[in-house]
Coordinates of C-alpha atoms and ligand atoms in Angstrom, one line a residue:
M1 CA 0.0 0.0 0.0
T2 CA 1.3 3.5 -0.9
I3 CA -0.1 6.4 1.2
L4 CA 0.3 10.0 0.0
V5 CA 0.3 12.3 3.0
T6 CA 0.0 15.9 2.2
G7 CA 1.1 18.5 4.8
G8 CA 3.2 15.9 6.5
A9 CA 5.9 18.4 7.6
G10 CA 3.3 20.1 9.7
F11 CA 2.0 19.2 13.2
I12 CA -0.7 16.6 12.7
G13 CA 0.6 15.3 9.4
G14 CA 4.0 14.7 10.9
N15 CA 2.6 12.8 13.9
F16 CA 0.4 10.8 11.5
I17 CA 3.4 9.7 9.4
Y18 CA 5.1 8.4 12.6
Y19 CA 1.9 6.7 13.7
E20 CA 1.6 4.9 10.3
R21 CA 5.3 4.0 10.4
K22 CA 4.8 2.4 13.8
H23 CA 1.6 0.6 13.1
H24 CA 1.9 -0.3 9.4
P25 CA 5.7 -0.5 8.7
E26 CA 5.0 -2.4 5.5
D27 CA 3.3 0.6 3.8
S28 CA 5.2 3.1 1.7
I29 CA 4.6 6.7 2.6
I30 CA 5.1 9.7 0.3
C31 CA 5.0 13.1 2.0
L32 CA 4.0 16.0 -0.2
D33 CA 4.5 19.4 1.5
S34 CA 5.4 22.9 0.1
L35 CA 7.1 23.8 3.4
T36 CA 5.3 27.0 4.2
Y37 CA 6.2 28.9 7.4
A38 CA 4.4 26.1 9.2
G39 CA 6.2 23.2 7.6
N40 CA 9.4 21.9 9.3
L41 CA 11.4 19.3 7.5
S42 CA 13.4 18.6 10.7
T43 CA 10.2 17.0 12.1
L44 CA 10.8 14.2 9.5
S45 CA 14.6 14.1 9.6
P46 CA 14.8 10.7 11.4
I47 CA 13.0 9.0 8.5
L48 CA 14.0 11.0 5.5
D49 CA 16.5 8.3 4.3
Q50 CA 14.3 5.3 4.9
P51 CA 13.7 3.2 1.8
N52 CA 9.9 3.2 1.9
F53 CA 9.6 6.9 2.6
R54 CA 9.9 9.8 0.2
F55 CA 9.6 13.5 0.8
V56 CA 8.5 15.7 -2.1
K57 CA 8.5 19.5 -1.9
L58 CA 5.4 20.5 -3.8
D59 CA 2.4 22.8 -3.6
I60 CA -1.0 21.1 -3.7
R61 CA -2.1 24.0 -5.9
D62 CA 0.4 23.0 -8.6
R63 CA -1.8 20.8 -10.8
A64 CA 1.0 19.7 -13.2
G65 CA 3.3 18.8 -10.4
V66 CA 0.6 16.9 -8.5
Y67 CA -0.4 15.0 -11.6
Q68 CA 3.3 14.1 -12.3
L69 CA 3.6 12.8 -8.8
F70 CA 0.5 10.6 -9.1
E71 CA 1.7 9.4 -12.5
A72 CA 5.0 8.3 -11.0
E73 CA 3.8 6.9 -7.6
R74 CA 0.2 5.8 -8.1
P75 CA -0.8 6.2 -4.5
D76 CA -3.5 3.9 -3.2
I77 CA -4.6 6.3 -0.4
V78 CA -4.4 10.1 -0.1
V79 CA -4.7 11.8 3.3
N80 CA -4.9 15.6 2.9
F81 CA -3.5 17.5 5.9
A82 CA -2.1 20.3 3.8
A83 CA -3.7 23.6 4.8
E84 CA -3.3 27.0 6.1
S85 CA -4.4 26.3 9.6
H86 CA -4.2 29.3 11.9
V87 CA -7.4 31.3 12.5
D88 CA -5.6 34.6 13.4
R89 CA -3.6 34.5 10.2
S90 CA -6.8 33.9 8.2
I91 CA -8.3 37.1 9.8
E92 CA -5.2 39.0 8.7
S93 CA -4.9 37.6 5.1
P94 CA -7.8 35.4 4.0
E95 CA -6.8 34.8 0.4
I96 CA -4.1 32.1 0.8
F97 CA -6.6 30.2 2.9
L98 CA -9.1 30.0 0.1
Q99 CA -6.4 29.1 -2.4
T100 CA -4.7 26.3 -0.5
N101 CA -7.6 25.0 1.5
I102 CA -10.2 25.0 -1.3
L103 CA -8.5 25.0 -4.6
G104 CA -5.6 22.8 -3.4
T105 CA -8.1 20.2 -2.2
Q106 CA -9.7 20.3 -5.6
V107 CA -6.4 19.7 -7.4
L108 CA -5.8 16.7 -5.2
M109 CA -9.2 15.3 -5.8
D110 CA -8.9 15.8 -9.6
A111 CA -5.7 13.8 -9.5
C112 CA -7.4 11.1 -7.5
R113 CA -10.1 10.9 -10.2
K114 CA -7.6 10.9 -13.0
Y115 CA -5.3 8.2 -11.6
G116 CA -7.8 6.3 -9.4
V117 CA -7.4 5.7 -5.6
Q118 CA -8.9 3.5 -3.0
R119 CA -9.6 6.4 -0.7
F120 CA -9.2 10.2 -0.5
H121 CA -9.4 11.4 3.1
Q122 CA -10.0 15.0 3.9
V123 CA -8.7 16.2 7.4
S124 CA -11.3 18.8 8.4
T125 CA -12.1 20.5 11.6
D126 CA -14.9 21.0 14.2
E127 CA -14.7 24.7 13.4
V128 CA -17.0 24.1 10.4
Y129 CA -19.9 23.9 12.8
G130 CA -19.3 27.4 14.3
D131 CA -19.6 27.7 18.0
L132 CA -21.8 26.7 20.9
P133 CA -23.0 29.0 23.8
L134 CA -21.3 28.7 27.1
D135 CA -24.6 28.4 29.0
R136 CA -25.8 25.3 27.1
P137 CA -23.4 22.5 28.2
D138 CA -25.9 20.0 27.0
L139 CA -25.2 20.9 23.3
F140 CA -22.5 19.1 21.2
F141 CA -21.5 19.1 17.5
T142 CA -22.8 16.0 15.8
E143 CA -22.2 15.2 12.1
E144 CA -25.7 16.5 11.4
T145 CA -25.0 20.0 13.0
P146 CA -25.4 22.6 10.2
L147 CA -22.2 24.2 8.9
H148 CA -22.1 27.7 10.4
T149 CA -18.6 29.2 10.1
S150 CA -17.0 32.2 11.8
S151 CA -13.5 32.8 10.4
P152 CA -12.1 32.8 6.9
Y153 CA -10.2 29.7 8.0
S154 CA -13.3 27.8 9.0
A155 CA -15.2 29.0 6.0
S156 CA -12.4 27.7 3.7
K157 CA -12.4 24.3 5.5
A158 CA -16.3 24.1 5.2
A159 CA -16.1 25.0 1.5
A160 CA -13.5 22.2 1.0
D161 CA -15.8 19.7 2.8
L162 CA -18.7 20.6 0.6
L163 CA -16.5 20.1 -2.5
V164 CA -15.4 16.7 -1.2
M165 CA -19.0 15.6 -0.7
A166 CA -19.8 16.9 -4.2
Y167 CA -16.9 14.9 -5.7
H168 CA -18.1 11.8 -3.9
R169 CA -21.7 12.2 -5.1
T170 CA -21.0 13.4 -8.6
Y171 CA -17.9 11.5 -9.6
G172 CA -18.1 8.6 -7.1
L173 CA -14.8 9.6 -5.5
P174 CA -14.3 7.2 -2.5
A175 CA -13.9 10.0 0.0
T176 CA -14.2 10.3 3.7
I177 CA -14.0 13.4 6.0
S178 CA -13.0 13.7 9.6
R179 CA -13.8 16.7 11.8
C180 CA -11.6 16.9 14.8
S181 CA -11.4 19.2 17.8
N182 CA -8.3 21.1 19.0
N183 CA -5.1 18.9 19.0
Y184 CA -2.1 19.3 21.2
G185 CA 1.2 17.4 21.4
P186 CA 4.7 17.3 19.9
Y187 CA 5.7 19.3 16.8
Q188 CA 2.9 21.9 17.0
F189 CA 4.0 25.2 15.7
P190 CA 4.4 27.8 18.5
E191 CA 1.7 30.2 17.2
K192 CA -1.1 27.9 18.6
L193 CA -2.3 28.3 22.2
I194 CA -0.5 25.5 24.0
P195 CA 3.0 25.6 22.4
L196 CA 2.9 29.4 22.4
M197 CA 2.2 29.6 26.1
I198 CA 4.9 26.9 26.8
A199 CA 7.5 28.7 24.8
N200 CA 6.7 32.2 26.2
A201 CA 6.6 30.9 29.8
L202 CA 10.0 29.2 29.4
N203 CA 11.3 32.5 28.1
D204 CA 9.6 34.5 30.9
K205 CA 7.6 36.4 28.3
P206 CA 4.0 37.7 28.8
L207 CA 1.3 35.0 28.2
P208 CA -1.3 36.8 25.9
V209 CA -4.8 35.6 26.7
Y210 CA -7.5 36.8 24.4
G211 CA -10.5 38.5 26.0
Q212 CA -11.2 37.1 29.4
G213 CA -9.8 33.6 28.6
L214 CA -13.3 32.1 29.1
N215 CA -13.5 30.5 25.6
V216 CA -13.8 26.7 25.7
R217 CA -11.9 24.3 23.5
D218 CA -12.2 20.5 23.4
W219 CA -8.6 19.2 23.5
L220 CA -7.4 15.9 22.1
Y221 CA -3.9 14.5 22.2
V222 CA -2.6 14.3 18.6
E223 CA -1.9 10.6 18.6
D224 CA -5.6 9.9 19.3
H225 CA -6.5 11.9 16.2
C226 CA -4.0 9.9 14.2
K227 CA -5.4 6.7 15.4
A228 CA -8.9 7.8 14.5
I229 CA -7.8 8.7 10.9
D230 CA -6.1 5.3 10.6
L231 CA -9.3 3.6 11.6
I232 CA -11.3 5.6 9.1
L233 CA -8.9 4.6 6.3
Q234 CA -9.3 0.9 7.3
K235 CA -12.9 0.6 8.2
G236 CA -14.7 3.9 7.4
R237 CA -17.4 4.1 4.8
A238 CA -16.8 6.1 1.6
G239 CA -19.0 9.2 1.7
A240 CA -19.1 9.3 5.5
I241 CA -18.1 12.1 7.8
Y242 CA -16.8 11.3 11.3
N243 CA -16.4 13.7 14.2
I244 CA -13.4 13.1 16.5
G245 CA -13.1 14.4 20.0
G246 CA -12.5 13.2 23.5
H247 CA -15.0 15.1 25.7
N248 CA -12.2 17.2 27.2
E249 CA -13.5 20.8 27.4
M250 CA -11.4 23.4 29.0
K251 CA -11.4 27.2 29.4
N252 CA -8.3 28.8 27.8
I253 CA -7.4 30.5 31.1
D254 CA -7.3 27.2 33.0
I255 CA -4.9 25.8 30.4
V256 CA -2.6 28.7 30.7
K257 CA -2.6 28.6 34.5
L258 CA -1.9 24.8 34.3
I259 CA 1.1 25.5 32.1
C260 CA 2.4 28.1 34.5
K261 CA 2.0 25.6 37.4
E262 CA 3.7 22.7 35.5
L263 CA 6.7 25.0 34.6
G264 CA 6.9 26.7 38.0
K265 CA 6.2 30.1 36.4
P266 CA 4.2 32.9 38.1
E267 CA 0.6 33.6 36.9
S268 CA 1.6 37.3 36.8
L269 CA 3.0 36.5 33.3
I270 CA -0.6 36.2 32.1
T271 CA -1.6 39.3 30.2
Y272 CA -5.2 39.8 29.0
V273 CA -5.1 41.3 25.4
A274 CA -7.7 42.4 22.9
D275 CA -10.0 39.6 21.8
R276 CA -9.9 37.7 18.5
K277 CA -12.4 39.1 16.0
G278 CA -15.4 36.8 15.7
H279 CA -14.0 34.6 18.5
D280 CA -15.8 31.3 18.8
M281 CA -17.0 30.7 22.4
R282 CA -17.2 26.9 22.8
Y283 CA -16.4 23.8 20.7
A284 CA -17.6 20.4 21.9
I285 CA -17.6 17.3 19.8
D286 CA -20.0 14.4 20.1
P287 CA -17.8 11.4 19.0
A288 CA -20.6 8.8 19.3
K289 CA -20.6 7.9 15.6
I290 CA -16.9 7.0 15.3
H291 CA -17.1 5.1 18.6
R292 CA -20.2 3.2 17.6
E293 CA -19.1 2.4 13.9
L294 CA -15.4 2.1 14.2
G295 CA -14.8 1.4 17.9
W296 CA -12.6 4.5 18.4
L297 CA -11.9 5.8 21.9
P298 CA -9.2 8.3 23.0
E299 CA -6.3 6.8 25.0
T300 CA -4.5 9.8 26.4
G301 CA -6.3 11.9 29.1
F302 CA -5.5 15.6 29.3
S303 CA -3.6 15.4 32.6
D304 CA -1.1 12.9 31.1
G305 CA -1.1 14.5 27.6
I306 CA -0.3 18.0 28.8
V307 CA 2.6 16.7 31.0
K308 CA 4.0 14.7 28.0
T309 CA 3.6 17.7 25.7
I310 CA 5.4 20.1 28.1
G311 CA 8.1 17.5 28.6
W312 CA 8.5 17.2 24.8
Y313 CA 9.0 21.0 24.4
L314 CA 11.5 21.0 27.3
D315 CA 13.5 18.2 25.6
H316 CA 13.2 19.6 22.1
R317 CA 14.3 23.2 22.3
S318 CA 16.3 22.7 19.2
W319 CA 13.1 22.1 17.3
W320 CA 11.2 25.2 18.4
E321 CA 13.8 27.8 19.4
P322 CA 15.0 28.5 15.9
I323 CA 11.3 29.2 15.0
V324 CA 10.7 31.7 17.8
T325 CA 13.9 33.5 17.1
G326 CA 13.5 33.7 13.3
E327 CA 10.9 35.3 10.9
Y328 CA 8.2 34.4 13.5
R329 CA 9.3 37.4 15.5
N330 CA 7.9 39.7 12.8
Y331 CA 4.6 37.8 12.9
Y332 CA 4.5 38.0 16.7
K333 CA 5.1 41.8 16.6
R334 CA 2.3 42.2 14.0
M335 CA -0.1 40.0 15.8
Y336 CA 0.4 40.9 19.4
G337 CA 2.2 44.3 19.2
G338 CA -1.0 46.5 19.0
R339 CA -3.2 44.3 21.1
Ligands
NAD1 P1 0.0 22.9 10.3 O1 -0.2 24.4 9.9 O2 0.9 22.6 11.4 O3 0.6 22.2 9.0 C1 0.2 22.4 7.7 C2 1.2 21.8 6.8 O4 0.7 22.0 5.4 C3 2.5 22.5 6.8 O5 3.6 21.5 6.8 C4 2.6 23.3 5.5 O6 3.9 23.5 5.0 C5 1.7 22.5 4.6 N1 1.1 23.3 3.5 C6 0.4 24.4 3.6 N2 0.0 24.9 2.4 C7 0.4 24.0 1.5 C8 0.3 23.8 0.1 N3 -0.3 24.8 -0.6 N4 0.8 22.8 -0.5 C9 1.5 21.8 0.2 N5 1.6 21.9 1.6 C10 1.1 22.9 2.2 O7 -1.4 22.4 10.5 P2 -2.0 21.2 11.5 O8 -2.3 21.8 12.7 O9 -1.0 20.1 11.4 O10 -3.3 20.9 10.7 C11 -3.4 19.9 9.7 C12 -4.8 19.7 9.2 O11 -5.6 19.3 10.3 C13 -5.3 21.0 8.6 O12 -6.1 20.7 7.5 C14 -6.2 21.5 9.7 O13 -7.3 22.3 9.1 C15 -6.7 20.3 10.4 N6 -7.1 20.3 11.8 C16 -6.2 20.9 12.7 C17 -6.5 20.9 14.1 C18 -5.5 21.4 15.1 O14 -5.9 21.5 16.3 N7 -4.3 21.8 14.8 C19 -7.7 20.3 14.5 C20 -8.6 19.8 13.5 C21 -8.2 19.8 12.2
DAU2 O1 -10.9 23.2 16.7 C1 -10.0 22.8 15.7 C2 -9.1 24.0 15.4 O2 -8.3 24.2 16.5 C3 -8.2 23.7 14.1 O3 -9.1 23.6 13.0 C4 -7.3 24.9 13.9 O4 -6.4 24.6 12.8 C5 -6.4 25.1 15.1 O5 -5.6 26.2 14.9 C6 -7.3 25.3 16.3 O6 -8.0 26.6 16.2 P1 -8.2 27.5 17.5 O7 -8.4 28.9 17.0 O8 -9.1 26.9 18.5 O9 -6.7 27.3 18.1 P2 -5.7 28.4 18.8 O10 -4.6 27.6 19.4 O11 -5.3 29.5 17.8 O12 -6.5 29.1 19.9 C7 -7.1 28.3 21.0 C8 -7.8 29.2 21.9 O13 -6.9 30.1 22.6 C9 -8.7 30.2 21.2 O14 -9.9 30.4 21.9 C10 -7.9 31.5 21.1 C11 -7.1 31.5 22.3 N1 -5.7 32.1 22.2 C12 -4.9 31.7 21.2 C13 -3.7 32.3 21.0 C14 -2.8 31.9 19.9 C15 -5.3 33.0 23.2 O15 -6.1 33.4 24.1 N2 -4.1 33.6 23.0 C16 -3.3 33.3 22.0 O16 -2.1 33.8 21.9

């Protein structure tokens, strides 16, 4: 089996490649990634020279390049992680989100139709459902919840989901979609809440909490997400959508305080800053379908996962320190300077 993983130099794609290597060592993996600011080839350096692994620097919007790769490698399965993934950046510059997340997905699906695949899997997000109110803890996102997006990022992911379902119905593309809640774990780019707070706390820098920090996210350890996608590839029904989440809702402020505690840093580092525009209040996934149909359950609870994650950032400074000292500093100034 040959699996084409797009966006594999990013956070979840990289973790997925290691998951597949461990659980299906007989499979060949090709990683296609254009190495945007969020892609980091050092994540994959331990396996770059392995015989059944190939890295290809390519943009999913490059139709000719993508067709050439499919012609040469004839992948059996395509898993699309490649995306612009950060909400704040989408508020600043929406266009690249539409190009990569929608048109890039279309190019990949056209290649799948032209060359034939057993499965095209689209890695989507719970953000396509919009948000839930804080005073209705009884409400959860199911696969039937209407799409109701808030940010240019989530709108681009919802558009891609609709296109995937259209390709399934119109052309019979054997496609599946997963919509996962917030991930955390090793190799996450330090612009996202948890790694940003860990990196800032370790450098005794202010911890910028948006608004009052009362927004709720439903956190899942990244390996549990990878396991769910692997199950969907093996046992999921073509045309099906699966929500993925571990019923682990937490307020942002509680996460930041926990990180301070684990690192022995004072809460006085916490700085409340201007809120994100259109900020979603609460995400909460109902994972009943993937549990019922595929037997998926998360394995890592938040208390273990966050300790493992903090430990990973402590042990892998050489992975993230070059990021926070490089071009990222300009982004940080732009994003947080005037808040
Ligand atoms: P990430 O930003 O860490 O990685 C994205 C990767 O895609 C990078 O390696 C980047 O170089 C690559 N990429 C971007 N544009 C590309 C292009 N045009 N062509 C080829 N490669 C390109 O993202 P992530 O957090 O790992 O998210 C992966 C996927 O999972 C995304 O589709 C995202 O929407 C989805 N998702 C993320 C989360 C989360 O909590 N991070 C949760 C649910 C779903
Ligand atoms: O729910 C899945 C989504 O989770 C994915 O689709 C996205 O790709 C991923 O980025 C993530 O989106 P969020 O916007 O929820 O993640 P982020 O880490 O950016 O923010 C988490 C919460 O923390 C959110 O309420 C905003 C807040 N926040 C974030 C940052 C970066 C802060 O308070 N301060 C910050 O500096």
